[in-house]
Coordinates of C-alpha atoms in Angstrom, one line a residue:
X64 CA 21.5 11.1 70.1
X65 CA 19.0 14.0 70.3
X66 CA 19.5 16.5 73.1
X67 CA 17.0 16.3 75.9
X68 CA 14.8 19.4 76.3
X69 CA 15.8 21.6 79.3
X70 CA 13.6 21.9 82.4
X71 CA 13.0 25.5 81.4
X72 CA 11.7 24.4 78.0
X73 CA 9.5 21.7 79.5
X74 CA 8.0 24.2 82.0
X75 CA 7.4 26.8 79.3
X76 CA 5.7 24.2 77.1
X77 CA 3.5 23.1 80.0
X78 CA 2.6 26.7 80.7
X79 CA 1.7 27.3 77.1
X80 CA -0.5 24.2 77.1
X81 CA -2.2 25.2 80.3
X82 CA -2.8 28.7 78.8
X83 CA -4.3 27.3 75.7
X84 CA -6.6 25.0 77.7
X85 CA -7.6 27.9 79.9
X86 CA -8.5 30.0 76.9
X87 CA -10.7 27.3 75.6
X88 CA -12.4 26.9 79.0
X89 CA -13.2 30.6 79.3
X90 CA -16.3 32.2 78.0
X91 CA -16.5 34.0 74.6
X92 CA -16.0 37.4 76.2
X93 CA -19.1 38.7 74.4
X94 CA -22.7 37.8 74.2
X95 CA -24.8 36.5 71.2
X96 CA -28.5 36.6 70.7
X97 CA -30.7 35.0 68.1
X98 CA -34.4 35.3 68.4
X99 CA -37.4 35.3 66.0
X100 CA -38.6 38.8 66.7
X101 CA -36.8 42.2 67.0
X102 CA -38.6 43.1 70.2
X103 CA -37.4 39.8 71.8
X104 CA -33.8 40.5 70.8
X105 CA -34.1 44.0 72.2
X106 CA -35.4 42.6 75.5
X107 CA -32.4 40.2 75.7
X108 CA -30.0 43.0 75.0
X109 CA -31.5 45.2 77.6
X110 CA -31.2 42.6 80.3
X111 CA -27.6 41.6 79.4
X112 CA -26.6 45.2 79.5
X113 CA -28.1 45.5 83.0
X114 CA -25.7 42.8 84.1
X115 CA -28.0 39.8 83.7
X116 CA -26.7 36.5 82.4
X117 CA -28.0 34.3 79.6
X118 CA -30.7 32.8 81.9
X119 CA -32.0 36.2 82.8
X120 CA -32.0 37.1 79.1
X121 CA -33.9 33.9 78.3
X122 CA -36.7 35.0 80.7
X123 CA -36.9 38.4 79.0
X124 CA -37.0 36.8 75.5
X125 CA -39.7 34.2 76.5
X126 CA -41.9 36.8 78.1
X127 CA -41.4 39.3 75.2
X128 CA -42.4 36.6 72.7
X129 CA -45.5 35.8 74.8
X130 CA -46.5 39.4 74.0
X131 CA -45.5 39.9 70.4
X132 CA -46.0 36.3 69.2
X133 CA -49.2 35.2 70.8
X134 CA -49.6 32.8 67.9
X135 CA -46.4 30.9 68.7
X136 CA -45.9 30.8 72.5
X137 CA -47.0 32.4 75.7
X138 CA -47.9 32.1 79.4
X139 CA -50.6 29.8 78.4
X140 CA -48.2 27.3 76.8
X141 CA -45.0 25.5 77.6
X142 CA -41.6 24.5 76.2
X143 CA -38.2 23.1 76.7
X144 CA -35.1 25.0 77.9
X145 CA -31.6 23.4 77.3
X146 CA -29.0 25.1 79.5
X147 CA -25.2 25.2 79.5
X148 CA -23.2 26.3 82.5
X149 CA -19.4 26.8 82.1
X150 CA -17.0 24.9 84.4
X151 CA -14.8 21.9 84.5
X152 CA -16.6 19.9 83.4
X153 CA -19.3 22.0 81.6
X154 CA -22.7 21.3 83.1
X155 CA -25.9 20.9 81.1
X156 CA -29.4 21.1 82.4
X157 CA -32.8 20.5 80.8
X158 CA -36.0 22.2 82.1
X159 CA -39.1 20.4 80.9
X160 CA -41.9 22.9 81.0
X161 CA -44.2 20.9 78.8
X162 CA -47.8 21.3 79.7
X163 CA -49.6 18.6 81.7
X164 CA -53.1 17.1 81.2
X165 CA -55.6 18.3 83.8
X166 CA -56.5 15.9 86.6
X167 CA -59.9 15.1 85.1
X168 CA -58.5 14.1 81.7
X169 CA -59.3 10.6 80.5
X170 CA -58.0 8.4 77.7
X171 CA -61.3 8.6 75.9
X172 CA -62.1 12.3 76.3
X173 CA -61.8 13.0 72.6
X174 CA -63.8 10.0 71.5
X175 CA -67.5 9.8 70.6
X176 CA -69.1 6.6 69.6
X177 CA -65.6 5.1 69.3
X178 CA -64.5 7.8 66.9
X179 CA -62.0 10.7 67.4
X180 CA -63.6 14.1 67.5
X181 CA -60.6 16.3 66.5
X182 CA -62.3 19.7 66.8
X183 CA -62.6 19.6 70.6
X184 CA -58.8 18.9 71.0
X185 CA -58.0 21.9 68.8
X186 CA -60.3 24.7 69.7
X187 CA -61.6 25.9 73.1
X188 CA -60.6 25.2 76.7
X189 CA -61.1 21.4 76.5
X190 CA -58.0 21.4 74.2
X191 CA -55.8 23.1 76.8
X192 CA -53.3 21.4 79.1
X193 CA -51.9 23.1 82.2
X194 CA -49.3 25.7 81.2
X195 CA -45.7 25.3 82.1
X196 CA -43.9 28.4 80.8
X197 CA -44.6 30.7 83.9
X198 CA -43.1 28.0 86.2
X199 CA -40.1 27.7 84.0
X200 CA -39.4 31.5 84.1
X201 CA -39.7 31.5 87.9
X202 CA -37.3 28.5 88.0
X203 CA -34.8 30.2 85.8
X204 CA -34.7 33.3 87.9
X205 CA -34.6 31.3 91.2
X206 CA -31.9 28.8 90.3
X207 CA -29.8 30.2 87.4
X208 CA -30.3 33.9 86.9
X209 CA -28.5 36.9 88.5
X210 CA -31.3 39.4 88.4
X211 CA -34.7 39.3 90.2
X212 CA -37.6 38.0 88.1
X213 CA -39.2 41.4 88.1
X214 CA -36.2 42.9 86.3
X215 CA -36.2 40.2 83.6
X216 CA -39.9 40.6 83.0
X217 CA -39.9 44.4 82.9
X218 CA -39.4 44.6 79.1
X219 CA -42.4 42.3 78.4
X220 CA -44.6 44.2 80.8
X221 CA -43.7 47.4 79.1
X222 CA -44.4 45.8 75.7
X223 CA -47.8 44.5 76.8
X224 CA -48.9 47.9 78.1
X225 CA -47.5 50.1 75.2
X226 CA -48.3 47.6 72.4
X227 CA -46.5 46.3 69.4
X228 CA -47.0 46.7 65.6
X229 CA -48.7 44.0 63.6
X230 CA -46.2 42.4 61.1
X231 CA -46.6 40.1 58.2
X232 CA -46.1 36.9 60.3
X233 CA -48.8 38.0 62.7
X234 CA -51.2 38.6 59.9
X235 CA -50.4 35.2 58.3
X236 CA -51.0 33.3 61.6
X237 CA -54.1 35.2 62.5
X238 CA -55.5 34.6 59.0
X239 CA -54.9 30.8 59.5
X240 CA -56.9 30.8 62.7
X241 CA -59.4 33.6 61.9
X242 CA -62.5 31.5 62.2
X243 CA -61.5 30.2 65.6
X244 CA -60.4 33.6 66.9
X245 CA -63.7 35.0 65.9
X246 CA -65.5 32.3 67.8
X247 CA -64.0 33.5 71.1
X248 CA -65.1 36.9 72.2
X249 CA -62.0 37.7 74.2
X250 CA -59.5 36.5 71.6
X251 CA -61.4 38.5 68.9
X252 CA -61.3 41.6 71.1
X253 CA -57.6 41.4 71.7
X254 CA -56.2 40.0 68.4
X255 CA -58.6 41.1 65.7
X256 CA -60.0 44.4 64.5
X257 CA -63.8 44.4 64.0
X258 CA -63.6 40.7 63.4
X259 CA -60.8 40.9 60.8
X260 CA -57.1 40.5 60.8
X261 CA -55.5 43.8 61.7
X262 CA -53.7 45.8 59.1
X263 CA -49.9 46.0 59.0
X264 CA -48.6 48.4 61.6
X265 CA -51.8 48.3 63.7
X266 CA -51.0 48.4 67.4
X267 CA -51.9 45.4 69.6
X268 CA -52.1 46.3 73.3
X269 CA -52.6 43.7 76.1
X270 CA -53.1 45.5 79.4
X271 CA -54.6 42.3 81.0
X272 CA -51.5 40.3 80.1
X273 CA -49.4 43.1 81.6
X274 CA -51.2 42.6 84.9
X275 CA -50.7 38.8 84.7
X276 CA -47.0 39.3 84.0
X277 CA -46.7 41.8 86.9
X278 CA -48.2 39.3 89.3
X279 CA -45.7 36.7 88.1
X280 CA -42.9 39.3 88.6
X281 CA -44.1 40.2 92.1
X282 CA -44.9 36.8 93.5
X283 CA -43.0 34.3 91.3
X284 CA -44.8 31.0 90.4
X285 CA -47.5 31.7 93.0
X286 CA -48.4 34.8 91.1
X287 CA -49.6 32.7 88.3
X288 CA -50.5 29.3 89.7
X289 CA -52.3 30.6 92.8
X290 CA -54.2 33.7 93.7
X291 CA -56.3 36.0 91.4
X292 CA -54.7 34.9 88.2
X293 CA -55.2 31.2 88.9
X294 CA -58.8 31.9 90.0
X295 CA -59.5 33.8 86.8
X296 CA -58.0 31.1 84.6
X297 CA -60.1 28.3 86.3
X298 CA -63.3 30.4 86.2
X299 CA -62.8 31.2 82.5
X300 CA -62.0 27.6 81.6
X301 CA -64.8 26.0 83.5
X302 CA -67.4 28.5 82.3
X303 CA -66.6 27.5 78.7
X304 CA -66.7 23.8 79.4
X305 CA -63.1 23.0 80.3
X306 CA -61.7 20.7 83.0
X307 CA -59.2 22.8 84.9
X308 CA -59.2 23.1 88.7
X309 CA -57.2 25.2 91.1
X310 CA -55.4 22.1 92.2
X311 CA -54.3 21.4 88.7
X312 CA -52.5 24.8 88.6
X313 CA -51.2 24.6 92.2
X314 CA -49.7 21.1 91.5
X315 CA -48.0 22.0 88.3
X316 CA -44.2 21.7 88.4
X317 CA -41.4 21.8 85.8
X318 CA -39.3 18.7 85.6
X319 CA -35.5 19.0 85.6
X320 CA -34.2 16.2 83.5
X321 CA -30.8 15.0 82.3
X322 CA -30.3 16.1 78.6
X323 CA -29.8 13.4 76.1
X324 CA -26.1 13.2 75.3
X325 CA -24.6 11.2 72.4
X326 CA -20.9 11.1 71.4
X327 CA -20.2 12.0 67.8
X328 CA -17.0 11.9 65.8
X329 CA -14.1 14.3 66.2
X330 CA -14.6 14.8 70.0
X331 CA -18.0 16.3 69.4
X332 CA -21.0 15.6 71.5
X333 CA -24.7 16.1 70.8
X334 CA -26.6 17.5 73.8
X335 CA -30.3 17.6 73.1
X336 CA -33.8 17.1 74.4
X337 CA -34.8 13.9 76.2
X338 CA -38.4 12.6 76.4
X339 CA -41.1 13.9 76.4
X340 CA -39.3 15.2 73.4
X341 CA -38.8 12.6 70.7
X342 CA -36.5 15.0 68.8
X343 CA -33.2 14.3 70.6
X344 CA -33.4 10.6 70.0
X345 CA -34.2 11.1 66.3
X346 CA -31.2 13.5 66.0
X347 CA -28.8 11.1 67.7
X348 CA -30.0 8.2 65.6
X349 CA -29.8 10.2 62.4
X350 CA -26.3 11.6 63.1
X351 CA -25.1 8.2 64.1
X352 CA -26.3 6.6 60.9
X353 CA -24.9 9.4 58.8
X354 CA -21.5 8.8 60.3
X355 CA -21.5 5.4 58.6
X356 CA -22.4 6.9 55.2
X357 CA -20.3 9.0 52.9
X358 CA -22.7 11.9 52.8
X359 CA -20.1 14.7 52.8
X360 CA -18.5 13.5 49.5
X361 CA -21.9 12.6 47.9
X362 CA -23.4 14.7 45.1
X363 CA -26.6 16.5 46.1
X364 CA -29.2 13.9 45.2
X365 CA -27.2 11.1 46.8
X366 CA -26.8 13.1 49.9
X367 CA -30.5 13.8 50.1
X368 CA -31.1 10.1 49.6
X369 CA -28.9 9.3 52.6
X370 CA -30.7 11.9 54.7
X371 CA -34.2 10.7 53.8
X372 CA -33.3 7.1 54.6
X373 CA -31.9 7.9 58.0
X374 CA -34.9 10.1 58.8
X375 CA -37.3 7.4 57.7
X376 CA -35.7 5.0 60.2
X377 CA -35.4 7.5 63.0
X378 CA -39.0 8.7 62.8
X379 CA -40.2 5.1 62.8
X380 CA -39.0 4.7 66.4
X381 CA -40.8 7.9 67.6
X382 CA -43.9 6.0 68.5
X383 CA -42.1 4.1 71.2
X384 CA -41.5 7.2 73.3
X385 CA -43.7 9.1 75.8
X386 CA -43.6 11.1 79.1
X387 CA -40.8 9.5 81.1
X388 CA -42.9 10.1 84.3
X389 CA -45.5 7.7 83.0
X390 CA -43.9 5.3 80.5
X391 CA -40.6 3.5 80.2
X392 CA -38.6 4.9 77.2
X393 CA -36.3 2.3 75.5
X394 CA -33.5 4.9 74.8
X395 CA -30.5 2.6 75.5
X396 CA -31.9 0.2 72.9
X397 CA -32.7 2.9 70.4
X398 CA -29.2 4.5 70.8
X399 CA -27.3 1.2 70.9
X400 CA -24.5 1.4 68.4
X401 CA -25.0 -2.1 67.0
X402 CA -28.7 -1.3 66.5
X403 CA -27.8 1.9 64.7
X404 CA -25.1 0.2 62.6
X405 CA -27.8 -2.3 61.5
X406 CA -30.1 0.5 60.6
X407 CA -27.4 2.2 58.5
X408 CA -26.5 -1.0 56.8
X409 CA -30.1 -1.6 55.8
X410 CA -30.1 1.5 53.6
X411 CA -29.9 0.7 49.9
X412 CA -27.3 3.0 48.4
X413 CA -29.5 3.9 45.4
X414 CA -33.1 3.1 46.1
X415 CA -35.7 4.3 48.6
X416 CA -36.8 1.8 51.2
X417 CA -40.6 1.6 51.2
X418 CA -41.9 2.4 54.7
X419 CA -44.4 -0.4 54.3
X420 CA -41.4 -2.8 54.4
X421 CA -40.4 -1.6 57.8
X422 CA -42.2 -2.5 61.1
X423 CA -45.1 0.0 61.7
X424 CA -45.3 2.9 64.1
X425 CA -48.3 5.0 65.0
X426 CA -49.3 8.3 63.4
X427 CA -49.4 11.6 65.3
X428 CA -50.4 15.2 64.8
X429 CA -48.4 18.1 66.0
X430 CA -48.8 21.8 65.5
X431 CA -45.9 23.5 63.7
X432 CA -46.2 27.1 64.8
X433 CA -43.9 27.3 67.7
X434 CA -40.9 29.6 68.5
X435 CA -37.3 29.2 69.3
X436 CA -34.3 31.3 70.4
X437 CA -30.7 30.9 71.5
X438 CA -28.4 32.9 73.7
X439 CA -24.9 32.9 75.1
X440 CA -23.3 35.4 77.5
X441 CA -19.8 36.5 77.9
X442 CA -19.1 33.9 80.6
X443 CA -20.3 30.9 78.4
X444 CA -23.7 30.4 80.0
X445 CA -26.0 29.4 77.1
X446 CA -29.7 28.7 76.5
X447 CA -31.5 27.1 73.6
X448 CA -35.2 27.1 74.1
X449 CA -38.2 26.0 72.1
X450 CA -41.6 27.2 73.2
X451 CA -45.1 26.5 72.0
X452 CA -48.9 26.9 72.3
X453 CA -49.2 24.2 69.5
X454 CA -51.3 25.6 66.7
X455 CA -51.3 29.3 65.8
X456 CA -52.9 31.1 68.8
X457 CA -53.2 27.7 70.5
X458 CA -56.8 26.8 71.3
X459 CA -57.8 30.3 70.2
X460 CA -59.3 30.8 73.6
X461 CA -58.2 33.6 75.9
X462 CA -59.3 33.5 79.6
X463 CA -61.1 36.8 80.3
X464 CA -59.3 39.2 82.5
X465 CA -55.9 37.5 82.1
X466 CA -54.7 38.1 78.5
X467 CA -53.5 34.5 78.5
X468 CA -54.1 32.6 75.3
X469 CA -54.4 28.9 76.2
X470 CA -52.6 26.1 74.4
X471 CA -54.1 23.2 72.5
X472 CA -51.3 20.8 73.4
X473 CA -53.9 18.1 74.4
X474 CA -54.0 17.5 70.6
X475 CA -50.4 16.2 70.8
X476 CA -51.6 13.1 72.7
X477 CA -52.7 10.0 70.8
X478 CA -56.5 10.7 70.8
X479 CA -57.3 7.0 70.2
X480 CA -55.0 4.8 72.3
X481 CA -56.7 1.7 70.9
X482 CA -55.2 2.3 67.5
X483 CA -58.2 2.8 65.2
X484 CA -55.7 3.9 62.6
X485 CA -53.6 1.4 60.6
X486 CA -50.2 2.4 62.2
X487 CA -50.2 0.1 65.2
X488 CA -50.9 0.1 69.0
X489 CA -47.7 0.2 71.1
X490 CA -46.6 3.7 70.4
X491 CA -50.2 5.1 70.7
X492 CA -50.4 3.6 74.3
X493 CA -47.1 5.3 75.2
X494 CA -48.6 8.7 74.3
X495 CA -52.2 8.1 75.4
X496 CA -54.0 10.8 77.3
X497 CA -53.7 10.5 81.1
X498 CA -54.2 12.8 84.1
X499 CA -51.0 14.8 84.8
X500 CA -49.2 13.4 81.8
X501 CA -47.1 15.5 79.4
X502 CA -47.7 14.9 75.7
X503 CA -44.9 13.8 73.4
X504 CA -43.2 16.6 71.4
X505 CA -40.8 17.1 68.6
X506 CA -39.3 20.3 70.1
X507 CA -35.6 19.8 70.0
X508 CA -33.3 22.6 71.4
X509 CA -29.8 21.2 70.9
X510 CA -26.1 21.9 71.3
X511 CA -23.1 20.3 69.7
X512 CA -19.9 20.9 71.7
X513 CA -16.3 19.9 71.5
X514 CA -13.2 21.2 73.2
X515 CA -12.7 23.7 70.3
X516 CA -16.3 24.7 69.4
X517 CA -19.8 25.2 70.7
X518 CA -23.0 25.5 68.7
X519 CA -26.7 25.9 69.4
X520 CA -29.6 24.9 67.2
X521 CA -33.4 24.8 67.2
X522 CA -36.5 25.8 65.4
X523 CA -40.3 25.7 65.4
X524 CA -42.0 23.3 63.0
X525 CA -43.8 20.5 64.7
X526 CA -42.9 17.0 63.5
X527 CA -40.5 18.6 61.0
X528 CA -38.3 20.0 63.7
X529 CA -35.7 17.2 63.9
X530 CA -35.3 17.1 60.2
X531 CA -34.7 20.8 60.0
X532 CA -32.2 20.8 62.9
X533 CA -30.4 17.8 61.3
X534 CA -30.0 19.7 58.0
X535 CA -28.6 22.7 59.8
X536 CA -26.2 20.5 61.8
X537 CA -25.0 19.0 58.6
X538 CA -24.1 22.4 57.3
X539 CA -22.1 23.0 60.5
X540 CA -20.4 19.6 60.3
X541 CA -19.5 20.2 56.7
X542 CA -17.8 23.5 57.6
X543 CA -20.3 25.9 56.0
X544 CA -20.6 29.5 57.0
X545 CA -23.0 30.1 60.0
X546 CA -25.4 32.1 57.9
X547 CA -26.2 29.1 55.8
X548 CA -27.1 26.9 58.7
X549 CA -30.7 28.3 59.2
X550 CA -31.1 29.1 55.5
X551 CA -30.4 25.7 54.1
X552 CA -33.3 24.5 51.8
X553 CA -35.5 22.0 53.7
X554 CA -37.0 18.6 53.0
X555 CA -38.5 16.1 55.3
X556 CA -39.4 12.4 55.7
X557 CA -41.2 11.1 58.8
X558 CA -41.6 7.4 57.9
X559 CA -45.4 7.6 57.5
X560 CA -46.9 8.9 55.3
X561 CA -44.2 7.7 52.9
X562 CA -43.8 11.1 51.3
X563 CA -40.9 13.5 50.9
X564 CA -42.2 17.0 51.9
X565 CA -40.1 19.9 50.7
X566 CA -40.0 23.7 50.3
X567 CA -40.4 25.2 46.9
X568 CA -37.1 25.4 45.1
X569 CA -35.3 22.8 47.3
X570 CA -34.8 20.5 44.4
X571 CA -34.2 21.2 40.7
X572 CA -36.4 19.5 38.1
X573 CA -33.6 17.1 37.3
X574 CA -33.1 16.3 41.0
X575 CA -36.8 15.6 41.4
X576 CA -36.7 13.2 38.5
X577 CA -33.7 11.4 40.0
X578 CA -35.4 11.1 43.4
X579 CA -38.6 9.8 41.9
X580 CA -36.6 7.2 39.9
X581 CA -35.2 6.0 43.2
X582 CA -38.7 5.4 44.5
X583 CA -39.6 8.6 46.4
X584 CA -42.9 10.4 46.2
X585 CA -42.4 14.2 46.4
X586 CA -44.8 16.8 47.8
X587 CA -44.0 20.5 47.3
X588 CA -45.6 22.2 50.3
X589 CA -45.9 25.4 48.4
X590 CA -44.5 27.4 51.3
X591 CA -41.4 27.7 53.5
X592 CA -41.5 26.4 57.0
X593 CA -39.5 26.7 60.2
X594 CA -37.7 29.7 61.8
X595 CA -34.3 28.5 63.0
X596 CA -32.0 30.5 65.4
X597 CA -28.3 29.4 65.7
X598 CA -25.1 30.3 67.6
X599 CA -21.5 29.4 66.9
X600 CA -18.7 30.0 69.4
X601 CA -15.3 29.0 68.0
X602 CA -13.3 28.7 71.2
X603 CA -10.0 28.0 69.5
X604 CA -10.3 31.1 67.2
X605 CA -12.1 33.1 69.9
X606 CA -14.9 34.2 67.6
X607 CA -18.7 34.3 68.2
X608 CA -21.5 34.4 65.7
X609 CA -25.2 34.2 65.6
X610 CA -27.7 33.8 62.7
X611 CA -31.5 34.0 62.3
X612 CA -33.6 32.2 59.7
X613 CA -34.1 34.5 56.6
X614 CA -37.6 33.1 56.4
X615 CA -38.7 35.0 59.5
X616 CA -38.4 38.4 61.1
X617 CA -35.6 37.3 63.5
X618 CA -32.7 39.5 64.6
X619 CA -29.4 38.0 65.7
X620 CA -26.5 40.0 67.1
X621 CA -23.2 39.8 69.0
X622 CA -22.6 42.5 71.6
X623 CA -20.1 43.6 74.2
X624 CA -21.5 43.3 77.8
X625 CA -18.4 43.5 79.9

């Protein structure tokens, strides 16, 4: 008969177990930053070294990006912030700072003689919804940060006054929107040089934006949504034919929502964006279907086949979603495990499923030039945030005297809710234009957490965001090094059109022939896309890593702050 362990042995074992559990519950002891621009990373570092937490640093990054990436985000836009707060249990929050349609918006405002007029939902103030980012920054400071808002905004104010150097990404985005920027005198004055894209290294200074940021720093949300800034915004919008009123700005509020959470295998949990993002649902559905398929042991083309088929099915359901304050989202049904098992079982192991054989869903447009960053501090507070003004330089309209480039997020609504396209009606109605409504989005800041590990993911890229995040998550789930997560070659399927979009070099010629033989139509986009920023905290090994997408200019780093 085996000897029973002594009381001392039992107590020692219990103490060791408690110590191990405590070690996993503690923060990483260091901070990690991954942003798409060196100046934004420097702003985060400055705030963390001043004693700020991840939420203070998120304010600094968001504001710095508003200065140096006017093409991707800014005070005239909005975004989503996914937050992690350490504790037992860990708490997750989601700040929905998506823009809202102005009070005078109507379902038919972009129709003329029954036909969609896309130009007016893209360029000029009629394309702009009420911005949400300034309110989110004030919320973060008031409810989550350690430092006053003025401290966290100081790096961005300094950047706006002193200027920043034009880089290759700025030149590329400005060239894409050159005609629209030229059409607006204030945008041309600020962001062009004699009507042309500035040369590399040219300095862009924005003193008016510095004043706007300073008012936000001094007075919080009222410094933007009321007072002289609000008056200048409304005056500028109305003078150019827009619909904004002072009440629209005063009434804007962020929405604090419960993140979408979905249990994965191996004690992992997906924590992601809920509606008005469609991305979290698509990720949860895709990961759930992949768990029923042998993707990890599959050769490359077979793995791509599995990914394309789960994306096809997940994107089909996107049209059922909309702003939860205005429509009922059938998330329990879409994430029901029996439903997802059925979707996985409907995948032919060898052949593509024609999208025409599946029930229809509506089409949508969404700009793909957004921005994303991720942060974690020494205590384990973390932020993954995706911000946008929609198309590069938003509506290409800057309100005089403010330096604020307005978004064109109204273009993310279904411009024709009566479904003049061939893709169906129900989903279009869910995302139809309505006063005060937030348009549907694909922005998908996400975490995957388990007792042993924590990861953060996210990228710009419009409708391709969920597929990019999925591919990066698969790298993580397959045990690949962190640097490969944002670098993985990208391909995409969104149900309709029934086409596989991909970056140059994603597939070899032999792989292309194999995919085509399976029934896929391939489209080489001729360019790379996305700009992912990721974090990996291995709690068990007590290591912390960050990585930035090699396609962009981003800088990631791990630093001591204690």
